[in-house]
XYZ file of N, CA and C in Angstrom:
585
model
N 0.830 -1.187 0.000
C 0.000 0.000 0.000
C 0.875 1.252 0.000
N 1.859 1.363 0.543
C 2.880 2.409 0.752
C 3.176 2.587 -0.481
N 3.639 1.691 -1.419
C 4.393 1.473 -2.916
C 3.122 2.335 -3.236
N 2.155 1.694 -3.556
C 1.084 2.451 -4.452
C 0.995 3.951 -4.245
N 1.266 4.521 -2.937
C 0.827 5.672 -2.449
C 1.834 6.272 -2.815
N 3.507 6.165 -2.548
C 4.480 6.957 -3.425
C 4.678 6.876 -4.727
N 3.845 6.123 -5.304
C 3.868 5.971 -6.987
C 2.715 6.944 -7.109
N 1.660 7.397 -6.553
C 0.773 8.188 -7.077
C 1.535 9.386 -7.061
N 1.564 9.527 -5.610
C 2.689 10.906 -5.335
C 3.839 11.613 -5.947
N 4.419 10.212 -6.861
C 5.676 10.946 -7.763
C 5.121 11.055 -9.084
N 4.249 10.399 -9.410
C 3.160 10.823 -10.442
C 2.514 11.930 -10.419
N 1.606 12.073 -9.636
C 0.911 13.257 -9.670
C 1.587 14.844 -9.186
N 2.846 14.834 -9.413
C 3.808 15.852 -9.083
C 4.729 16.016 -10.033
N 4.621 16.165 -11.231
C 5.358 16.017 -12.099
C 5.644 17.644 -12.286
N 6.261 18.494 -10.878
C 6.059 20.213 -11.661
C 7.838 20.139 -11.709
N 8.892 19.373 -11.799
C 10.014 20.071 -12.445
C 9.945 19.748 -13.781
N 9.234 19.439 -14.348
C 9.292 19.059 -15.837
C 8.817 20.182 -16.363
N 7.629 21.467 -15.395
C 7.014 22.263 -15.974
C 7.722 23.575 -16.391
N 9.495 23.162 -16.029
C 9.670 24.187 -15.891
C 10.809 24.586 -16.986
N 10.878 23.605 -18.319
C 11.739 23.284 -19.548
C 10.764 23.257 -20.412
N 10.624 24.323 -21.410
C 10.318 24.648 -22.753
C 10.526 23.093 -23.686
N 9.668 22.941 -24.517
C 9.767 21.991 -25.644
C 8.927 20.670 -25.032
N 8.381 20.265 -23.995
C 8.256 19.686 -23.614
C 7.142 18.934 -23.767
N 6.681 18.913 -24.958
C 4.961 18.815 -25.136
C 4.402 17.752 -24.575
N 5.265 16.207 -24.473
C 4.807 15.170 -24.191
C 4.490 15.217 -22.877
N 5.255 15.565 -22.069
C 5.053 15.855 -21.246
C 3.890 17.118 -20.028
N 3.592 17.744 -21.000
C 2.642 18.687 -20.484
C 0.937 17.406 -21.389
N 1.276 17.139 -21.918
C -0.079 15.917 -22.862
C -0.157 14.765 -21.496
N 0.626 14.286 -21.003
C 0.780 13.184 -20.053
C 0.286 13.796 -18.788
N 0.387 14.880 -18.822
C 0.344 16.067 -17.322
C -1.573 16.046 -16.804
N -1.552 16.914 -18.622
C -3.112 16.689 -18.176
C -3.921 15.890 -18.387
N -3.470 14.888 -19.147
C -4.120 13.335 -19.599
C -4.677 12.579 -17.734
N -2.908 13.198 -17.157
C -3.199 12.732 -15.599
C -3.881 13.125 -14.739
N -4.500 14.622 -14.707
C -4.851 15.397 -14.262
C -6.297 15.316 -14.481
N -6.670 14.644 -15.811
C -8.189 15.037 -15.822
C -9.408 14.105 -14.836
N -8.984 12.589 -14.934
C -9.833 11.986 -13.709
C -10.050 12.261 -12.352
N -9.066 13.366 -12.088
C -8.679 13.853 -10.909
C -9.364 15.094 -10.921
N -9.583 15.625 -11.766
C -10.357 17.025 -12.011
C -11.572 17.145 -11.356
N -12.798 15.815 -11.358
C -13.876 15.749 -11.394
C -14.046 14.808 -11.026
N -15.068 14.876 -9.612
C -15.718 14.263 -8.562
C -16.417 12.550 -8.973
N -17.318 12.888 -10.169
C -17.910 11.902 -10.703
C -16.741 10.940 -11.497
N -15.744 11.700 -11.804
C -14.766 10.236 -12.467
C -13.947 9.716 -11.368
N -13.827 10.472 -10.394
C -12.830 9.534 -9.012
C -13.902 8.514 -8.758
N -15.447 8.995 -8.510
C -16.373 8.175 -7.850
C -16.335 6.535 -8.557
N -16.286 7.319 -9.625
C -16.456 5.560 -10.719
C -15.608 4.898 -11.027
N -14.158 5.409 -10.823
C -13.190 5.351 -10.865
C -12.618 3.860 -9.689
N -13.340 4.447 -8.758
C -12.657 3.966 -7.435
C -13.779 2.856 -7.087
N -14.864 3.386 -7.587
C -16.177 2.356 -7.468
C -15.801 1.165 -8.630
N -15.318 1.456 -9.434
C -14.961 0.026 -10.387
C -13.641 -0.845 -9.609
N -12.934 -0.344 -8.579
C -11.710 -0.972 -7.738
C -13.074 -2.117 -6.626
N -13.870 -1.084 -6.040
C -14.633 -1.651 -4.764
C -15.257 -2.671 -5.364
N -15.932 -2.678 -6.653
C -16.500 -3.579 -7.249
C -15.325 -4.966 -7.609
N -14.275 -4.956 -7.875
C -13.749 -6.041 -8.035
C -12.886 -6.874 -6.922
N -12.697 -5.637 -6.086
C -12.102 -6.407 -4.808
C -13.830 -6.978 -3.827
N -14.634 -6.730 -4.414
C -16.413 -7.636 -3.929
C -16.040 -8.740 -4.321
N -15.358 -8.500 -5.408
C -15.872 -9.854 -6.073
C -14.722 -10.659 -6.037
N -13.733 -10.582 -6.416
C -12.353 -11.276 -5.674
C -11.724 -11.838 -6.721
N -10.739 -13.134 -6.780
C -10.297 -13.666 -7.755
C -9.678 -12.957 -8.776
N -9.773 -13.454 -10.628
C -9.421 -13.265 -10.913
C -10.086 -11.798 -11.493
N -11.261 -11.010 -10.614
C -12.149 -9.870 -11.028
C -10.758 -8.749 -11.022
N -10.270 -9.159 -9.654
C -9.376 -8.183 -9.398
C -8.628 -7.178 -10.061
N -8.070 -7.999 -11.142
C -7.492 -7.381 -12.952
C -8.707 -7.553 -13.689
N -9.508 -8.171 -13.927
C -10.366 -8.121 -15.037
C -11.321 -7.039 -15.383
N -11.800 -6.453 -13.876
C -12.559 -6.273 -14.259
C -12.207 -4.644 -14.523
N -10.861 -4.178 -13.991
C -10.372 -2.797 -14.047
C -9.538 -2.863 -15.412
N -9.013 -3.647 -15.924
C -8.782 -3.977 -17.268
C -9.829 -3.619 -18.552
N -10.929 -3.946 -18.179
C -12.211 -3.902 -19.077
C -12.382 -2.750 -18.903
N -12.738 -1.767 -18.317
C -12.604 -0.561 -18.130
C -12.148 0.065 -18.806
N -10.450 0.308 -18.584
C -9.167 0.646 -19.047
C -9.415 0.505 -20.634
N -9.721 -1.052 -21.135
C -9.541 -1.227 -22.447
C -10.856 -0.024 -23.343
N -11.955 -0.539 -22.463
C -12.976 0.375 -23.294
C -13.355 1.777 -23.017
N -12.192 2.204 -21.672
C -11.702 3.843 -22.066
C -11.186 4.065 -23.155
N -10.492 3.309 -23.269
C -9.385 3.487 -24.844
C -10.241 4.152 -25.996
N -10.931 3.104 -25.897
C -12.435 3.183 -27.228
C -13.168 4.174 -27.403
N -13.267 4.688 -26.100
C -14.407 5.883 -25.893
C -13.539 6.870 -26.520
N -12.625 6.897 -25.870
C -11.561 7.954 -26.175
C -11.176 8.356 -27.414
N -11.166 7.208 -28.075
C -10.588 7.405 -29.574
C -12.011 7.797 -30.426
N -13.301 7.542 -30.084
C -14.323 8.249 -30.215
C -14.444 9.936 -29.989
N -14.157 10.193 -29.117
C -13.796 11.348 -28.616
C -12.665 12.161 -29.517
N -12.045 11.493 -29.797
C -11.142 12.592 -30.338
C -11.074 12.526 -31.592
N -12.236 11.649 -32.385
C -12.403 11.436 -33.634
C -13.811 12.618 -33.983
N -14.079 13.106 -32.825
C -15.060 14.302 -33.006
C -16.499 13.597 -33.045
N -16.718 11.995 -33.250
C -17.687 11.877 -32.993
C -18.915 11.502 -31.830
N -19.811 12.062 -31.713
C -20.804 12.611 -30.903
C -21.850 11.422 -30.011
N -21.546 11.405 -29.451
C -22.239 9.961 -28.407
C -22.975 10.654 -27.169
N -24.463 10.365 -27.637
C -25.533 10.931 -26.545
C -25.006 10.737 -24.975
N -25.879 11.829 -24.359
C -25.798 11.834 -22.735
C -24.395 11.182 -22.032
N -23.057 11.724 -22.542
C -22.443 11.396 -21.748
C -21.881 12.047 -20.411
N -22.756 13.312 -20.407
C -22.085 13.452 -18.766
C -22.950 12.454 -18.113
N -24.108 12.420 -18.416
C -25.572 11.816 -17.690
C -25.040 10.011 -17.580
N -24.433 9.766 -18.308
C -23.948 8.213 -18.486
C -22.579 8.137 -17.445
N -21.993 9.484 -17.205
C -20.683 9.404 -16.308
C -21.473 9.516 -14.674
N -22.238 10.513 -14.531
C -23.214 10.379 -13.609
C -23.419 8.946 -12.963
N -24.103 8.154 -14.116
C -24.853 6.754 -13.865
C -23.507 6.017 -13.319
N -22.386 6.180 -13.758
C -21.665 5.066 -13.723
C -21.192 4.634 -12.537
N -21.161 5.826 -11.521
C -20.524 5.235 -9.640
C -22.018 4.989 -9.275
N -23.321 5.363 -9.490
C -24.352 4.597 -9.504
C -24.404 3.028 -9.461
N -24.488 2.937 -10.797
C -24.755 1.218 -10.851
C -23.230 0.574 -10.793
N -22.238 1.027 -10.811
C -21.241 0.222 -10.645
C -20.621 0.093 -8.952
N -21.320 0.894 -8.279
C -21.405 1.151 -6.829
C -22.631 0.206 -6.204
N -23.711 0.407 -6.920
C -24.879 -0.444 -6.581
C -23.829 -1.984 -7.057
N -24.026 -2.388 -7.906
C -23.396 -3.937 -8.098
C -22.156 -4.477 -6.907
N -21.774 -3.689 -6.555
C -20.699 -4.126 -5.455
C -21.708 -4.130 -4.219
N -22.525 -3.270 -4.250
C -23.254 -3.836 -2.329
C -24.110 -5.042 -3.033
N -24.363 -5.956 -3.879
C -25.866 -7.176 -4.273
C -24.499 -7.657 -3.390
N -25.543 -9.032 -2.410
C -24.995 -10.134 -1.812
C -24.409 -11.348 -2.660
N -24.809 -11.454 -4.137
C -24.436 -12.124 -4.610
C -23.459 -11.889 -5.760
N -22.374 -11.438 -6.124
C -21.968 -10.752 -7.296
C -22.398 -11.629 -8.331
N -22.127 -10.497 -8.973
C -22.308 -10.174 -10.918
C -21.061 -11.618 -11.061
N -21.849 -12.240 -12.137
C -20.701 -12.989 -12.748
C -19.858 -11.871 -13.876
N -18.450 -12.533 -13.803
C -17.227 -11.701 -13.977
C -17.669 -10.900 -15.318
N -17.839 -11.732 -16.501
C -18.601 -11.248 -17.841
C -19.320 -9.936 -17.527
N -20.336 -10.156 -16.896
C -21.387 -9.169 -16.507
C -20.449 -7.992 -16.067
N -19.898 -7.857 -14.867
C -19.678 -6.880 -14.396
C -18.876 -6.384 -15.150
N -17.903 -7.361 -15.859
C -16.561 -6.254 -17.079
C -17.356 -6.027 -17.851
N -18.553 -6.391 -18.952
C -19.380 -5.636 -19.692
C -19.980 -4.334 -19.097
N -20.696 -4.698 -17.697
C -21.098 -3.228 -16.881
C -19.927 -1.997 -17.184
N -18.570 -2.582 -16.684
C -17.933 -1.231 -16.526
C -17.674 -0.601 -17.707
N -17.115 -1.349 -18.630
C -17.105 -1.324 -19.934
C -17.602 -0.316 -20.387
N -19.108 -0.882 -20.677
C -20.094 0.518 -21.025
C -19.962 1.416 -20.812
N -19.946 2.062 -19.024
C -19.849 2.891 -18.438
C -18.897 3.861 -19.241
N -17.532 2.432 -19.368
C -15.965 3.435 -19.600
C -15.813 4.038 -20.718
N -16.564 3.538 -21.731
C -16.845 4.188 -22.810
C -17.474 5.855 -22.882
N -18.221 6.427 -21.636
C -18.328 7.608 -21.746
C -17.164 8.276 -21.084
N -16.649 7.324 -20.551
C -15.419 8.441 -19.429
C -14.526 8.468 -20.960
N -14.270 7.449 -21.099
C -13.081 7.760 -22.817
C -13.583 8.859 -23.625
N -15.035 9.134 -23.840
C -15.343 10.053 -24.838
C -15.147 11.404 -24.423
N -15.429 11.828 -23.205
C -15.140 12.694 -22.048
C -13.709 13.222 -22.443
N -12.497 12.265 -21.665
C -11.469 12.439 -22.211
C -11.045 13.163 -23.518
N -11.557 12.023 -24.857
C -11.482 12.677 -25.877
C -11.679 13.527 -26.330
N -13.331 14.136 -25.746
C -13.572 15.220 -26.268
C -13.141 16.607 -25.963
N -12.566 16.297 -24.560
C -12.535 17.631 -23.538
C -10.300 17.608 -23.713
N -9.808 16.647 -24.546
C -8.112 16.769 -24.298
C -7.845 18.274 -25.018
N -6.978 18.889 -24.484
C -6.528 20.233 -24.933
C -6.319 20.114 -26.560
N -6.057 20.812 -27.252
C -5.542 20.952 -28.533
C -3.600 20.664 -28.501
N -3.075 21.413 -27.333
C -1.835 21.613 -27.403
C -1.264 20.119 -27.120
N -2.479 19.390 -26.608
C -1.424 18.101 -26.214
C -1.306 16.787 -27.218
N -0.355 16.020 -27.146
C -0.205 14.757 -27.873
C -1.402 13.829 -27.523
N -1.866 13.163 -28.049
C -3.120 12.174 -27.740
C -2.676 10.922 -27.306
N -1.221 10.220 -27.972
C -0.909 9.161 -27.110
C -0.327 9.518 -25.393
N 0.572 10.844 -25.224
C 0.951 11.173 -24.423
C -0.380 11.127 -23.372
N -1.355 12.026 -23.689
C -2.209 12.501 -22.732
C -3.030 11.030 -22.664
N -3.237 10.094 -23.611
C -4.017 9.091 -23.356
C -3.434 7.995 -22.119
N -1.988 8.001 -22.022
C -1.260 7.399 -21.024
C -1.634 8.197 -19.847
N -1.653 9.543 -19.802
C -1.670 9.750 -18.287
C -2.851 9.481 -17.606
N -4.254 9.137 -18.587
C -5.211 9.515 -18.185
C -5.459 7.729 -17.467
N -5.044 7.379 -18.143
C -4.841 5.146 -17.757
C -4.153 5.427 -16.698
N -2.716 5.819 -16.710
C -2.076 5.823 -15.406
C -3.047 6.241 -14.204
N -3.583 7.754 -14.255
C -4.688 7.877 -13.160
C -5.882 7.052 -12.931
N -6.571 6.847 -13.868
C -7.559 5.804 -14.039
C -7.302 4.306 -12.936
N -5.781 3.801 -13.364
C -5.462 2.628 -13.081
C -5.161 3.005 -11.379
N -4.566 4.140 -11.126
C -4.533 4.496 -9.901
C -5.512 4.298 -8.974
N -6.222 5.322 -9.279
C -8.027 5.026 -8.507
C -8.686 3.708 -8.802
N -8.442 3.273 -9.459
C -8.543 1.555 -9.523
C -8.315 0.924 -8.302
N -6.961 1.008 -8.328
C -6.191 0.367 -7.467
C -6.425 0.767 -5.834
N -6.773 2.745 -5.741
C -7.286 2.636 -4.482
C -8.807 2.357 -4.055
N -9.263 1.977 -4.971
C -11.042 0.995 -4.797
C -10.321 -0.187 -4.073
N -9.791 -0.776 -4.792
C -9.563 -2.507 -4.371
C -8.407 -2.469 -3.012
N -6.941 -1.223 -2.836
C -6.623 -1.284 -1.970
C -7.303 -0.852 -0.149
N -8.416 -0.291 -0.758
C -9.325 0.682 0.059
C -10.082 -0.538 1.004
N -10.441 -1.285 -0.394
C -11.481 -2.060 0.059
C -10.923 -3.197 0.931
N -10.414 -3.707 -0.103
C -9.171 -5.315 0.981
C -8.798 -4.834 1.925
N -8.133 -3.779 2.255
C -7.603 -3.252 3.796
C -9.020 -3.003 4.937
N -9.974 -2.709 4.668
C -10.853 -2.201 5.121
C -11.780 -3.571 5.859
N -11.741 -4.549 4.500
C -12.004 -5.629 5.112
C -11.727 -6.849 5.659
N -10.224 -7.166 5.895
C -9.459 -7.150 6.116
C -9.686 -6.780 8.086
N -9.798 -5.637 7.814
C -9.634 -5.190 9.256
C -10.667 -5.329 9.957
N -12.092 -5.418 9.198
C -13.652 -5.851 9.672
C -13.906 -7.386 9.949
N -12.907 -7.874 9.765
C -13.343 -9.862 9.859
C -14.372 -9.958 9.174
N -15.169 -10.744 10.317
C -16.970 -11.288 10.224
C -17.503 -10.240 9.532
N -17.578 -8.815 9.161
C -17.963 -7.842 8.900
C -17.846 -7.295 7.688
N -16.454 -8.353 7.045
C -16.129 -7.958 5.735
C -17.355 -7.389 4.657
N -18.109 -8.358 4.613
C -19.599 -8.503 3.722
C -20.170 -6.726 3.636
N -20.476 -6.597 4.774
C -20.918 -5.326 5.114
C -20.337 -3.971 5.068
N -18.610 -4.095 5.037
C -17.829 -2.993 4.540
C -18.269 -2.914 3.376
N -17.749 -3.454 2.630
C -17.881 -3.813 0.970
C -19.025 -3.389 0.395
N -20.120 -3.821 0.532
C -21.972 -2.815 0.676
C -21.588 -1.643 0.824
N -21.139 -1.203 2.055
C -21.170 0.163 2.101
C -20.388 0.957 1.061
N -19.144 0.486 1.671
C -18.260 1.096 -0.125
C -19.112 1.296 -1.027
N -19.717 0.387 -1.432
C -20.367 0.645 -2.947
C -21.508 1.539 -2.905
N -22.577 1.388 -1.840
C -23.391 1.735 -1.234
C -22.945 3.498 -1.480
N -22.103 4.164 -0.610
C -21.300 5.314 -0.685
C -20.991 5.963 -2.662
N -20.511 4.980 -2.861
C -20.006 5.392 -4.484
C -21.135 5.606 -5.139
N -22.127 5.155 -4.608
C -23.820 4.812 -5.566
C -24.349 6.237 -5.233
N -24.266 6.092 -3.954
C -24.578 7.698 -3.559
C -24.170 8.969 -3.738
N -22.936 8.860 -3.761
C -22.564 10.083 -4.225
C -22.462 10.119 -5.730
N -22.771 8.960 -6.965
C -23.528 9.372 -8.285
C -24.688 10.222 -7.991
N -25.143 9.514 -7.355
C -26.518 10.170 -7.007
C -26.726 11.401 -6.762
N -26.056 12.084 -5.615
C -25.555 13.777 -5.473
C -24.986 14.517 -6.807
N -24.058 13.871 -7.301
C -23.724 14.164 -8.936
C -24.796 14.760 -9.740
N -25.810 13.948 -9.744
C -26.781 13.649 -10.654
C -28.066 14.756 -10.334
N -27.869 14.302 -8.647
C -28.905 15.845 -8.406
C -28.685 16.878 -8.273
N -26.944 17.520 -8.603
C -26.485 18.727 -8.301
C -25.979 18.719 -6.929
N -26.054 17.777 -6.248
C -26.017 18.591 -4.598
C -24.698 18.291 -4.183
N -23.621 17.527 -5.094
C -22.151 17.726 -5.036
C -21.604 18.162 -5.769
């Protein structure tokens, strides 16, 4: 957990680089990194697709933040191909919703299911991305930083969650609900304005 936490930290601090002219890849990677981090509703879903696979355990653990990842890609390259894909703030909204709701059911989503769930979802966060990347930046550059963060908040869903339950024993069941429970909710505030 420490590793993960100084890898975000030397990541998300990248300001001596800001301070050498020519540097484009680097300012593309900057805010590629910067943008999931920008906005409330992509940490939520972000971190709610981690809680959701550490619910579910095994081999969800990579799969199902993988599926994600892959069909950010997609969205993304949608996005920056200029073409136009209905309601996607309203679909970024939904997504710590039902991908928050699926982590509190007592019974999980078989693995399929839930990497198709996020999937979907990730497809508006990619278009998002795409549509909203600066002009000045590189698209592979900025498309890496935005995975690197992505994969980050991933990672603190599932490190969040395993530690948490972990430390609850008998209780595990019921952390894990809540987590998601929490992520569902605050789509929800998203959605009604009230965050």
């Amino acid at each position: 957990m420490r590793f993960v936490l100084s890898l975000a930290l030397v990541l998300l601090t990248p300001t001596m680089a800001f301070a050498h002219p020519g540097l484009d890849h680097v300012m593309g990677f900057s805010h590629g990194l910067a943008h999931p981090l920008g906005g409330l509703d992509h940490l939520l879903a972000m971190v709610a697709v981690g809680i959701l696979a550490a619910a579910m355990g095994g081999r969800a653990l990579w799969a199902v933040p993988l599926s994600f990842l892959a069909m950010m890609v997609v969205g993304f390259g949608v996005g920056i191909a200029g073409t136009g894909m209905p309601l996607v703030e309203t679909g970024i909204a939904f997504s710590s919703i039902a991908i928050g709701a699926a982590a509190t059911l007592r019974r999980p989503l078989p693995q399929t299911a839930a990497m198709a769930l996020v999937g979907v979802f990730a497809l508006f966060h990619g278009h998002a991305h795409g549509a909203e990347m600066p002009a000045s930046a590189a698209a592979l550059e900025y498309a890496a930083g935005f995975l690197v963060a992505t994969g980050l908040l991933h990672l603190a869903g599932i490190a969040g969650t395993l530690g948490l339950t972990r430390l609850a024993g008998r209780h595990a069941a019921g952390i894990t609900r809540l987590a998601g429970g929490l992520a569902a909710l605050g789509g929800v505030g998203i959605l009604a304005g009230w965050l």
